[in-house]
Coordinates of C-alpha atoms and ligand atoms in Angstrom, one line a residue:
M1 CA 4.1 -45.9 5.1
Q2 CA 5.4 -45.5 8.7
K3 CA 3.0 -44.5 11.3
K4 CA 3.6 -41.1 13.0
W5 CA 2.4 -39.6 16.3
W6 CA 0.3 -36.9 14.6
Q7 CA -1.6 -39.0 12.0
E8 CA -4.6 -39.8 14.2
K9 CA -5.0 -36.2 15.4
T10 CA -7.4 -33.5 14.3
A11 CA -6.0 -30.1 13.7
Y12 CA -7.5 -26.6 14.0
Q13 CA -6.2 -23.3 12.6
I14 CA -6.5 -20.2 14.7
Y15 CA -6.2 -16.8 13.1
P16 CA -5.2 -15.0 16.3
K17 CA -6.2 -11.5 15.3
S18 CA -9.8 -12.6 14.9
F19 CA -10.2 -15.4 17.4
Y20 CA -10.8 -13.8 20.8
D21 CA -9.9 -10.5 22.3
S22 CA -9.1 -10.7 26.0
N23 CA -8.5 -7.0 26.7
G24 CA -10.9 -5.0 24.6
D25 CA -8.5 -3.4 22.2
G26 CA -10.3 -5.0 19.2
I27 CA -7.5 -7.4 18.4
G28 CA -7.5 -11.1 19.3
D29 CA -4.6 -12.2 21.5
I30 CA -2.8 -15.1 23.1
Q31 CA -4.7 -14.8 26.4
G32 CA -7.9 -14.9 24.3
I33 CA -6.7 -18.2 22.8
I34 CA -5.9 -19.6 26.3
S35 CA -9.4 -18.8 27.5
K36 CA -10.9 -20.8 24.6
L37 CA -8.7 -23.9 24.9
D38 CA -11.5 -25.7 26.7
Y39 CA -13.9 -24.9 23.9
L40 CA -11.4 -26.5 21.5
Q41 CA -10.8 -29.5 23.7
D42 CA -14.6 -30.0 23.9
L43 CA -14.7 -30.0 20.1
G44 CA -12.0 -32.6 20.1
V45 CA -9.1 -30.7 18.6
D46 CA -5.6 -32.0 19.3
I47 CA -3.2 -29.8 17.1
I48 CA -3.5 -26.0 16.9
W49 CA -1.8 -24.0 14.1
L50 CA -1.5 -20.4 15.0
S51 CA -1.2 -17.9 12.1
P52 CA 1.8 -15.6 12.9
I53 CA 2.0 -13.7 16.2
Y54 CA 5.6 -12.7 16.0
S55 CA 6.6 -9.0 16.0
S56 CA 5.3 -7.4 12.9
P57 CA 4.1 -4.2 11.4
L58 CA 1.1 -6.3 10.2
A59 CA 1.3 -5.1 6.7
D60 CA 0.2 -8.6 5.7
Q61 CA -1.3 -9.5 9.0
G62 CA 1.8 -10.9 10.6
Y63 CA 3.1 -12.6 7.5
D64 CA 5.7 -9.9 7.5
I65 CA 7.9 -10.6 10.5
S66 CA 10.2 -8.0 12.0
D67 CA 11.5 -10.2 14.9
Y68 CA 11.4 -14.0 14.8
Y69 CA 12.2 -14.3 18.5
N70 CA 9.5 -12.1 19.9
I71 CA 5.7 -11.9 20.2
D72 CA 4.0 -8.8 18.8
P73 CA 2.7 -6.8 21.8
R74 CA -0.7 -6.6 20.2
F75 CA -0.9 -10.4 20.6
G76 CA 0.7 -10.5 24.0
T77 CA 4.1 -11.4 25.5
M78 CA 6.5 -14.3 25.5
E79 CA 5.2 -15.1 28.9
D80 CA 1.7 -15.5 27.4
M81 CA 3.2 -17.7 24.8
D82 CA 4.9 -19.9 27.4
E83 CA 1.6 -20.1 29.3
L84 CA -0.2 -21.1 26.1
L85 CA 2.3 -23.9 25.5
M86 CA 1.9 -25.1 29.1
E87 CA -1.9 -24.9 29.0
A88 CA -2.1 -26.8 25.7
K89 CA 0.2 -29.5 27.1
K90 CA -2.0 -29.9 30.1
R91 CA -4.8 -30.7 27.8
G92 CA -2.8 -33.0 25.6
M93 CA -2.8 -30.5 22.8
Y94 CA 0.1 -29.5 20.5
I95 CA 0.9 -26.1 19.2
L96 CA 2.2 -25.3 15.7
M97 CA 3.4 -21.8 14.7
D98 CA 3.6 -20.4 11.2
L99 CA 7.1 -20.5 9.7
V100 CA 7.4 -17.5 7.3
V101 CA 10.9 -17.5 5.9
N102 CA 10.5 -16.9 2.2
H103 CA 10.6 -13.2 3.3
C104 CA 10.8 -11.1 6.4
S105 CA 9.5 -7.6 7.0
D106 CA 11.2 -4.5 5.6
E107 CA 11.3 -3.4 9.3
H108 CA 13.4 -6.4 10.3
E109 CA 16.9 -5.5 11.6
W110 CA 18.5 -7.4 8.7
F111 CA 16.7 -5.3 6.1
K112 CA 17.4 -2.1 7.9
M113 CA 21.1 -2.9 7.9
A114 CA 21.0 -3.9 4.2
M115 CA 19.5 -0.5 3.5
K116 CA 22.3 1.2 5.4
D117 CA 25.0 -0.8 3.7
P118 CA 23.9 -2.7 0.6
E119 CA 27.4 -4.0 -0.1
G120 CA 27.8 -5.3 3.4
K121 CA 26.9 -8.6 5.1
Y122 CA 23.2 -7.9 5.3
G123 CA 22.9 -6.8 1.7
K124 CA 23.6 -10.5 0.9
Y125 CA 20.6 -11.5 2.9
F126 CA 18.3 -10.2 0.2
Y127 CA 18.2 -10.0 -3.5
L128 CA 19.6 -6.6 -4.4
E129 CA 20.1 -5.7 -8.0
D130 CA 21.0 -2.6 -10.0
K131 CA 18.7 -1.0 -12.5
K132 CA 20.5 -1.6 -15.8
D133 CA 19.9 1.0 -18.5
G134 CA 16.8 2.0 -16.6
E135 CA 15.4 -1.5 -16.9
L136 CA 14.1 -3.7 -14.0
P137 CA 16.1 -7.0 -13.5
C138 CA 13.0 -9.0 -14.7
N139 CA 9.2 -8.6 -15.3
W140 CA 7.8 -10.8 -12.5
R141 CA 4.5 -9.7 -11.0
S142 CA 4.3 -9.9 -7.3
Y143 CA 1.5 -12.0 -5.8
F144 CA -0.1 -8.8 -4.5
G145 CA 0.2 -6.9 -7.8
G146 CA 2.8 -4.7 -9.5
S147 CA 6.4 -5.4 -10.1
C148 CA 8.5 -7.6 -7.7
W149 CA 11.1 -4.9 -7.7
E150 CA 11.2 -1.9 -5.4
P151 CA 13.9 0.8 -5.0
L152 CA 16.0 0.2 -1.9
S153 CA 15.3 3.5 -0.1
D154 CA 17.7 6.2 -1.4
T155 CA 20.2 3.9 -3.0
D156 CA 20.2 3.1 -6.7
K157 CA 19.5 -0.5 -6.0
L158 CA 16.3 -2.5 -6.1
Y159 CA 15.2 -5.4 -3.9
L160 CA 13.0 -8.3 -4.7
H161 CA 9.7 -9.0 -3.1
V162 CA 7.4 -11.7 -4.6
F163 CA 4.7 -10.7 -2.1
H164 CA 4.1 -7.2 -0.8
K165 CA 6.9 -4.6 -0.9
K166 CA 7.0 -4.7 2.8
Q167 CA 8.0 -8.4 2.5
P168 CA 11.5 -8.5 1.0
D169 CA 12.6 -12.0 -0.1
L170 CA 15.4 -13.6 1.9
N171 CA 18.2 -14.9 -0.2
W172 CA 18.2 -18.7 0.5
E173 CA 21.3 -19.1 -1.7
N174 CA 23.2 -17.4 1.1
P175 CA 24.2 -20.1 3.7
E176 CA 24.2 -17.5 6.4
V177 CA 20.5 -16.9 5.8
R178 CA 19.8 -20.6 6.1
E179 CA 21.7 -20.8 9.3
E180 CA 19.7 -18.0 10.8
V181 CA 16.5 -19.8 9.8
Y182 CA 17.5 -23.1 11.3
K183 CA 18.7 -21.4 14.5
N184 CA 15.3 -19.8 14.9
I185 CA 13.4 -23.0 14.2
N186 CA 15.4 -25.0 16.7
W187 CA 15.0 -22.2 19.3
W188 CA 11.2 -22.6 19.1
L189 CA 11.2 -26.4 19.0
E190 CA 13.4 -26.3 22.2
K191 CA 10.8 -24.2 23.8
G192 CA 8.2 -26.9 23.3
L193 CA 6.6 -26.1 20.0
S194 CA 5.4 -29.3 18.2
G195 CA 6.0 -28.1 14.7
F196 CA 5.2 -25.6 12.0
R197 CA 2.9 -24.8 9.1
I198 CA 5.4 -23.6 6.5
D199 CA 4.4 -20.6 4.5
A200 CA 4.8 -20.0 0.8
I201 CA 7.8 -22.3 0.8
I202 CA 8.2 -23.1 -2.9
N203 CA 9.1 -19.5 -3.5
I204 CA 12.4 -19.8 -1.6
K205 CA 14.1 -21.2 -4.8
K206 CA 14.3 -18.6 -7.6
A207 CA 15.2 -19.4 -11.2
L208 CA 18.4 -17.5 -11.6
P209 CA 19.7 -15.4 -13.2
F210 CA 16.7 -13.1 -13.3
K211 CA 15.0 -13.0 -16.7
N212 CA 11.7 -12.0 -18.3
Y213 CA 8.9 -14.4 -18.9
E214 CA 6.0 -14.1 -21.4
P215 CA 3.8 -11.2 -20.1
D216 CA 0.3 -12.5 -19.2
R217 CA -1.5 -9.2 -18.7
A218 CA -1.5 -5.7 -20.2
D219 CA 0.9 -4.6 -17.5
G220 CA 3.7 -6.5 -19.3
L221 CA 4.4 -8.5 -16.2
S222 CA 4.5 -12.3 -15.7
N223 CA 3.0 -14.4 -13.0
I224 CA 5.6 -15.9 -10.6
A225 CA 4.3 -19.4 -11.5
H226 CA 6.2 -19.2 -14.8
M227 CA 9.5 -18.6 -12.9
L228 CA 8.7 -21.4 -10.4
E229 CA 8.2 -23.9 -13.2
E230 CA 11.8 -23.3 -14.2
A231 CA 13.3 -23.1 -10.7
E232 CA 15.2 -26.3 -9.9
G233 CA 16.6 -27.5 -6.6
V234 CA 14.2 -26.3 -3.9
G235 CA 14.6 -29.9 -2.5
E236 CA 18.2 -29.2 -1.5
F237 CA 17.2 -26.4 0.8
L238 CA 14.2 -28.3 2.1
G239 CA 16.2 -31.5 2.8
E240 CA 18.8 -29.5 4.6
M241 CA 16.2 -27.7 6.7
R242 CA 14.5 -31.0 7.7
D243 CA 17.8 -32.5 8.7
R244 CA 19.1 -29.6 10.7
T245 CA 15.8 -28.9 12.5
F246 CA 12.5 -30.8 12.4
K247 CA 13.9 -34.3 12.2
K248 CA 15.8 -34.1 15.5
Y249 CA 12.6 -33.1 17.3
D250 CA 10.2 -35.4 15.5
A251 CA 8.3 -32.2 14.8
F252 CA 5.2 -32.1 12.7
T253 CA 5.4 -29.9 9.6
V254 CA 2.8 -29.1 7.0
G255 CA 3.9 -27.3 3.9
E256 CA 1.9 -24.7 2.1
V257 CA 2.9 -26.1 -1.3
F258 CA 1.6 -24.7 -4.5
N259 CA 3.3 -25.4 -7.8
D260 CA 5.1 -28.6 -6.9
K261 CA 6.3 -30.6 -9.9
E262 CA 5.1 -33.9 -11.3
G263 CA 6.7 -36.8 -9.5
E264 CA 8.0 -34.8 -6.5
L265 CA 5.4 -36.0 -4.0
P266 CA 7.5 -38.8 -2.5
D267 CA 10.4 -36.3 -1.9
F268 CA 8.0 -33.9 -0.2
I269 CA 5.8 -36.1 2.0
G270 CA 7.2 -39.7 1.6
D271 CA 8.7 -41.5 4.6
N272 CA 11.7 -39.2 4.7
G273 CA 9.9 -36.3 3.1
Y274 CA 10.9 -32.7 3.5
F275 CA 7.6 -32.2 5.4
S276 CA 5.3 -34.4 7.4
S277 CA 2.4 -33.4 5.3
M278 CA 1.3 -30.8 2.8
F279 CA -2.1 -29.2 2.2
D280 CA -4.2 -30.4 -0.6
F281 CA -5.1 -27.3 -2.6
N282 CA -6.6 -29.1 -5.5
E283 CA -10.1 -27.8 -4.7
T284 CA -8.8 -24.3 -3.7
I285 CA -7.1 -23.6 -7.0
F286 CA -10.0 -25.0 -9.2
G287 CA -11.3 -22.4 -11.6
Q288 CA -8.5 -19.8 -10.9
N289 CA -7.7 -17.6 -13.8
E290 CA -4.4 -15.8 -14.4
K291 CA -6.3 -12.6 -15.2
G292 CA -7.5 -12.2 -11.6
W293 CA -10.3 -13.1 -9.3
Y294 CA -12.9 -11.5 -11.5
A295 CA -12.2 -14.2 -14.2
H296 CA -12.5 -17.2 -11.8
T297 CA -15.0 -19.8 -12.7
Q298 CA -17.5 -21.3 -10.1
I299 CA -16.8 -24.8 -8.9
T300 CA -19.7 -27.3 -9.1
P301 CA -20.2 -30.3 -6.8
N302 CA -19.0 -32.7 -9.5
D303 CA -15.8 -30.6 -9.9
Y304 CA -15.3 -30.6 -6.2
K305 CA -15.6 -34.3 -6.0
K306 CA -13.2 -34.7 -8.9
C307 CA -10.6 -32.4 -7.2
C308 CA -10.7 -34.3 -3.9
F309 CA -10.6 -37.7 -5.6
D310 CA -7.8 -36.8 -7.9
A311 CA -5.7 -35.6 -4.9
Q312 CA -6.4 -38.7 -3.0
K313 CA -5.5 -41.0 -5.9
R314 CA -2.4 -39.0 -6.6
V315 CA -1.1 -39.3 -3.1
G316 CA -2.2 -43.0 -2.6
D317 CA -0.1 -44.3 0.2
I318 CA 3.0 -42.2 -0.7
G319 CA 2.2 -39.9 2.2
Y320 CA -0.4 -38.1 4.2
L321 CA -2.2 -35.0 2.9
S322 CA -3.7 -32.3 5.1
N323 CA -7.3 -31.6 4.1
I324 CA -9.0 -28.3 4.4
I325 CA -12.1 -26.6 3.1
E326 CA -10.9 -23.1 4.0
N327 CA -8.1 -21.1 5.6
H328 CA -7.2 -17.5 6.3
D329 CA -6.5 -16.9 2.5
E330 CA -9.7 -18.2 1.3
P331 CA -13.4 -17.4 1.3
R332 CA -15.5 -19.5 3.6
G333 CA -15.8 -23.1 2.3
V334 CA -19.5 -23.3 2.6
S335 CA -20.0 -20.1 0.6
H336 CA -17.3 -21.2 -2.0
Y337 CA -18.1 -24.9 -2.6
L338 CA -21.8 -25.0 -2.1
P339 CA -24.0 -23.7 -5.0
E340 CA -25.5 -20.3 -4.3
G341 CA -28.8 -20.5 -2.6
E342 CA -28.2 -24.0 -1.3
V343 CA -26.2 -23.1 1.8
C344 CA -28.0 -24.5 4.8
D345 CA -27.2 -26.6 7.9
A346 CA -27.6 -29.9 6.0
S347 CA -25.3 -28.9 3.1
K348 CA -22.7 -27.4 5.5
K349 CA -22.6 -30.7 7.4
L350 CA -22.3 -32.6 4.1
L351 CA -19.3 -30.6 3.0
G352 CA -17.7 -31.0 6.4
A353 CA -18.2 -34.8 6.3
V354 CA -17.0 -35.5 2.8
N355 CA -13.8 -33.5 3.4
F356 CA -13.2 -34.6 7.0
M357 CA -13.4 -38.3 6.1
L358 CA -10.8 -38.2 3.3
R359 CA -7.6 -39.9 4.0
G360 CA -5.2 -37.4 5.6
L361 CA -5.0 -35.0 8.5
P362 CA -8.2 -32.8 8.8
F363 CA -7.6 -29.1 9.5
I364 CA -10.6 -27.1 10.7
Y365 CA -10.4 -23.4 10.3
Q366 CA -11.8 -21.3 13.1
G367 CA -15.5 -20.8 12.6
Q368 CA -15.8 -23.6 10.1
E369 CA -17.2 -25.8 12.8
L370 CA -20.0 -23.3 13.2
G371 CA -20.7 -23.1 9.4
M372 CA -19.5 -19.4 9.3
E373 CA -20.3 -17.8 5.9
N374 CA -18.8 -15.2 3.6
M375 CA -19.4 -11.5 4.5
E376 CA -21.4 -9.3 2.2
F377 CA -19.2 -6.3 1.9
T378 CA -21.3 -3.2 1.1
S379 CA -18.3 -0.9 0.3
I380 CA -14.7 -1.5 -0.6
D381 CA -13.8 0.6 2.5
E382 CA -14.9 -2.3 4.7
V383 CA -12.1 -4.4 3.2
D384 CA -8.7 -4.5 4.9
D385 CA -6.8 -7.2 3.1
I386 CA -4.0 -6.0 0.7
S387 CA -4.7 -8.9 -1.7
S388 CA -8.4 -8.0 -2.0
L389 CA -7.7 -4.4 -2.5
E390 CA -5.4 -5.2 -5.4
E391 CA -7.9 -7.6 -7.0
Y392 CA -10.6 -4.9 -6.7
R393 CA -8.3 -2.6 -8.7
V394 CA -7.6 -5.4 -11.3
A395 CA -11.4 -6.0 -11.7
I396 CA -12.1 -2.3 -12.2
D397 CA -9.2 -2.0 -14.7
A398 CA -10.7 -5.0 -16.6
G399 CA -13.9 -2.9 -17.1
L400 CA -16.1 -4.1 -14.3
T401 CA -18.3 -1.6 -12.5
E402 CA -17.7 -0.8 -8.9
A403 CA -20.7 -2.8 -7.9
E404 CA -19.6 -5.8 -10.0
A405 CA -16.0 -5.6 -8.6
L406 CA -17.3 -5.5 -5.1
K407 CA -19.3 -8.6 -5.8
V408 CA -16.1 -10.4 -6.9
I409 CA -14.4 -9.3 -3.7
S410 CA -17.2 -10.4 -1.5
K411 CA -16.9 -13.8 -3.2
F412 CA -13.2 -14.3 -3.0
S413 CA -11.8 -11.9 -0.4
R414 CA -9.5 -13.3 2.3
D415 CA -11.3 -11.1 4.7
N416 CA -14.3 -13.4 4.5
A417 CA -12.3 -15.8 6.7
R418 CA -10.9 -13.0 8.8
T419 CA -14.0 -11.5 10.3
P420 CA -14.2 -12.1 14.1
M421 CA -15.0 -15.6 15.4
Q422 CA -18.7 -15.7 16.3
W423 CA -18.8 -16.7 19.9
D424 CA -22.3 -15.5 20.8
D425 CA -25.1 -13.2 19.9
S426 CA -23.9 -10.2 21.9
E427 CA -22.4 -7.1 20.2
N428 CA -19.5 -7.9 17.9
A429 CA -20.3 -11.6 18.1
G430 CA -18.8 -11.7 21.6
F431 CA -15.3 -11.4 20.1
T432 CA -14.4 -8.1 21.8
T433 CA -15.8 -5.5 24.2
G434 CA -14.1 -2.8 22.1
T435 CA -14.2 -2.0 18.4
P436 CA -13.2 -5.0 16.4
W437 CA -10.3 -4.4 13.9
L438 CA -12.5 -5.9 11.2
A439 CA -16.3 -5.8 11.5
A440 CA -18.1 -9.0 12.5
N441 CA -20.4 -10.7 10.0
P442 CA -23.9 -9.4 10.9
N443 CA -25.2 -13.0 10.7
Y444 CA -23.7 -13.7 14.2
S445 CA -27.1 -13.4 15.8
R446 CA -28.0 -16.6 13.8
I447 CA -24.6 -18.3 13.6
N448 CA -22.6 -18.4 16.8
A449 CA -20.9 -20.9 19.1
K450 CA -23.0 -20.4 22.2
S451 CA -26.3 -21.4 20.6
Q452 CA -24.6 -24.3 18.7
I453 CA -22.9 -25.9 21.6
E454 CA -26.3 -26.3 23.3
N455 CA -28.0 -27.7 20.2
S456 CA -27.3 -31.3 19.5
D457 CA -28.5 -30.8 15.9
S458 CA -26.1 -27.9 15.1
V459 CA -23.2 -27.8 12.7
F460 CA -20.8 -27.6 15.7
S461 CA -22.3 -30.8 17.2
F462 CA -22.0 -32.5 13.8
Y463 CA -18.3 -31.7 13.6
K464 CA -17.9 -33.0 17.2
Q465 CA -19.4 -36.3 16.0
L466 CA -17.0 -36.5 13.1
I467 CA -14.0 -35.9 15.4
A468 CA -15.3 -38.4 17.9
L469 CA -15.6 -41.0 15.1
R470 CA -11.9 -40.3 14.2
K471 CA -11.0 -40.9 17.8
N472 CA -13.2 -43.9 18.4
P473 CA -10.8 -46.9 18.9
V474 CA -13.1 -49.2 17.0
Y475 CA -13.0 -47.1 13.8
Q476 CA -9.8 -45.1 14.2
E477 CA -7.7 -47.4 12.1
A478 CA -10.0 -47.2 9.2
V479 CA -10.6 -43.5 9.4
V480 CA -7.0 -42.6 9.8
Y481 CA -5.1 -45.2 7.7
G482 CA -7.8 -46.9 5.6
E483 CA -7.4 -47.0 1.9
F484 CA -9.4 -44.5 -0.1
I485 CA -11.6 -46.1 -2.7
P486 CA -14.1 -44.1 -4.7
E487 CA -17.6 -45.4 -5.6
W488 CA -20.1 -44.4 -8.3
E489 CA -17.6 -41.8 -9.5
D490 CA -19.6 -40.8 -12.6
Q491 CA -22.9 -40.4 -10.8
N492 CA -24.1 -36.8 -10.9
N493 CA -24.0 -34.8 -7.7
L494 CA -23.1 -37.8 -5.6
M495 CA -19.9 -38.1 -3.7
A496 CA -19.2 -41.5 -2.3
Y497 CA -16.2 -43.4 -1.2
Y498 CA -14.9 -46.2 1.1
R499 CA -12.2 -46.0 3.7
K500 CA -11.0 -49.6 3.9
G501 CA -9.1 -50.4 7.0
Q502 CA -7.5 -53.7 8.2
E503 CA -10.7 -54.8 9.9
K504 CA -13.3 -52.2 9.4
T505 CA -14.6 -50.6 6.2
L506 CA -16.5 -47.4 6.2
M507 CA -18.5 -45.8 3.5
V508 CA -19.3 -42.1 3.0
V509 CA -22.3 -41.4 0.8
A510 CA -23.2 -37.8 0.1
N511 CA -26.1 -36.5 -2.0
F512 CA -24.6 -33.2 -3.2
Q513 CA -27.8 -31.5 -4.3
M514 CA -31.2 -30.2 -3.1
D515 CA -33.2 -33.0 -4.8
G516 CA -33.4 -36.5 -3.4
Q517 CA -31.3 -39.2 -5.0
T518 CA -31.4 -43.0 -4.7
V519 CA -28.3 -45.2 -4.5
T520 CA -28.2 -49.0 -4.4
L521 CA -25.6 -50.4 -2.0
P522 CA -23.7 -53.4 -3.3
S523 CA -24.6 -55.2 -0.1
S524 CA -26.3 -54.4 3.2
Y525 CA -24.5 -52.3 5.7
K526 CA -23.7 -53.1 9.3
K527 CA -24.2 -49.8 11.0
L528 CA -25.2 -46.3 10.4
L529 CA -22.6 -44.3 12.2
I530 CA -23.3 -40.7 11.2
N531 CA -26.3 -39.1 9.5
N532 CA -27.0 -35.4 9.1
Y533 CA -30.8 -36.2 9.1
T534 CA -32.7 -37.8 11.9
D535 CA -33.7 -40.7 9.6
L536 CA -32.7 -42.7 6.6
A537 CA -35.2 -43.8 4.1
Q538 CA -34.4 -47.2 2.7
D539 CA -35.9 -50.1 0.8
G540 CA -33.6 -53.2 0.9
N541 CA -30.3 -52.0 -0.3
D542 CA -31.8 -48.9 -1.9
L543 CA -31.1 -45.8 0.1
Q544 CA -33.4 -42.8 -0.7
L545 CA -31.2 -39.9 0.3
K546 CA -32.8 -36.5 0.9
G547 CA -31.4 -33.2 -0.3
Y548 CA -27.8 -32.8 1.0
Q549 CA -28.1 -35.9 3.1
V550 CA -24.7 -37.4 4.1
I551 CA -24.3 -40.7 5.9
I552 CA -21.3 -42.7 7.1
L553 CA -21.8 -46.4 7.2
E554 CA -19.9 -49.3 8.5
I555 CA -20.2 -51.9 5.8
Ligands
LIG601 O1 0.2 -17.5 1.1 C1 0.9 -17.8 0.0 C2 0.2 -17.7 -1.3 O2 0.5 -18.3 -2.2 C3 -0.8 -16.5 -1.4 O3 -0.4 -15.8 -2.5 C4 -2.2 -16.9 -1.7 O4 -2.3 -17.4 -3.0 C5 -3.0 -15.6 -1.6 O5 -3.1 -15.3 -0.2 C6 -4.4 -15.6 -2.1 O6 -4.9 -14.2 -2.1 C7 0.9 -17.3 2.3 C8 0.0 -16.9 3.5 O7 -0.9 -18.0 3.7 C9 -0.7 -15.6 3.2 O8 -1.6 -15.2 4.2 C10 0.4 -14.6 3.0 O9 -0.1 -13.4 2.6 C11 1.5 -15.0 2.1 O10 1.9 -16.4 2.2 C12 2.7 -14.2 2.3 O11 3.4 -14.6 3.5
LIG602 CA1 -6.5 -7.8 22.5

């Protein structure tokens, strides 16, 4: 595998709306991000991915773009963006934006023109179909619920939206659409952007002509996944996009890839892959059920280990994954992956370490470095996210009581990750002087950046140590490029692996439970590099790990 400029970095995802509000309107903004760059630099972050800040009606929080060349005034101006790029550069940091091109907003000029003249040029930018004998073109269920088809204002046509109805799908089969996308990507890269996180990208290729799939719920609709299994040829679009844009700039790209097919990995992230990297969602999707969130099963530490290890084995040295424990679409990792009642500083650090040390590019989601937890919603009115509101309805329809449905939402809601970043213990977690667009998690008095920065024993300080280890020239080669080799795979509630570099070999050993656990090392170790406890009990090569103790050894 060729080495790339971004491989040894550490990445951080900012959800701008909830990061830091500089002007008291309750919405995080670009100036807010600029004022926190020093915080991120102190943590050790190199690459920053910004969730969308383009002009948008914010029906799906910016993942519905109405102008790809402008910044939404709620987030700031293009001057602010230029300033951010400059301030990042000064600090040796790289900025990625979100590339959302499976769909645009129904308020985008293209869609407005398509509505005016469905038979004209812009009608061909979308998937417009006629209702035949009163029937929809097909029975696909949108990711956010209901049919994928929506009437095109007062025409007798319908348009396709695999996400929300305010997110009409762009027709990638039309070369003019692809040209528009490439033009936009190059425009941003010219500006000094270092790359993109690429949203929902597998969906750009539809299995055509439209047809019905086996219904999987009482609504008679079928999950998009069934269509995606049949869709062939997404690679032609992706290869063209790479060659026309990213490649010329040596840009970093990370694909949000669900539903890739067996054997496709080398094409996606191999040496000349469509993307530099793609997220490992193996843990994320564990336990998901087609019926909806209410039917998901809880992941155990053993499942978590298996998901991570399977992903690592699958990728081998084909390419470089991007590892996460959470993002803006997921509940908080510590609340999701740690067993209920066992969420504490030690277990949070353990989860951070076992994920961060996997081979690949680590992405930290804002607040993860503080151990931010899920919100306990007390009423569905506190929830803003369209996906959560739909899943609430699905749960109620399935017969759950309101209280039970709310519990499901509290567990899985995307809003868990979208509550304001917890900066300090002042009102609204120090996120805004105004009224936050989404209420802060009341636990901010206990969990906040200010107190953790000052405390060398905090989750924040632990993440700082992990990043410092990744940057340490003595160990970097092993941490970044070292081979992943699992150890004691069948041992219950234990997650252990080696990272074998050219010269150094590291070992991560994590006791994934409240009870103590003893492991016997094959030989003595050279150095204890990281430990989430102040001591390590040992007897020769026997290590007596305490509850949720994690250590990183040089062996
Ligand atoms: O998510 C794509 C995706 O597959 C989602 O359906 C995801 O499974 C869902 O959010 C879980 O509730 C991307 C973005 O990350 C997400 O925020 C957007 O809403 C979506 O695309 C549409 O742009
Ligand atoms: Ca603001």
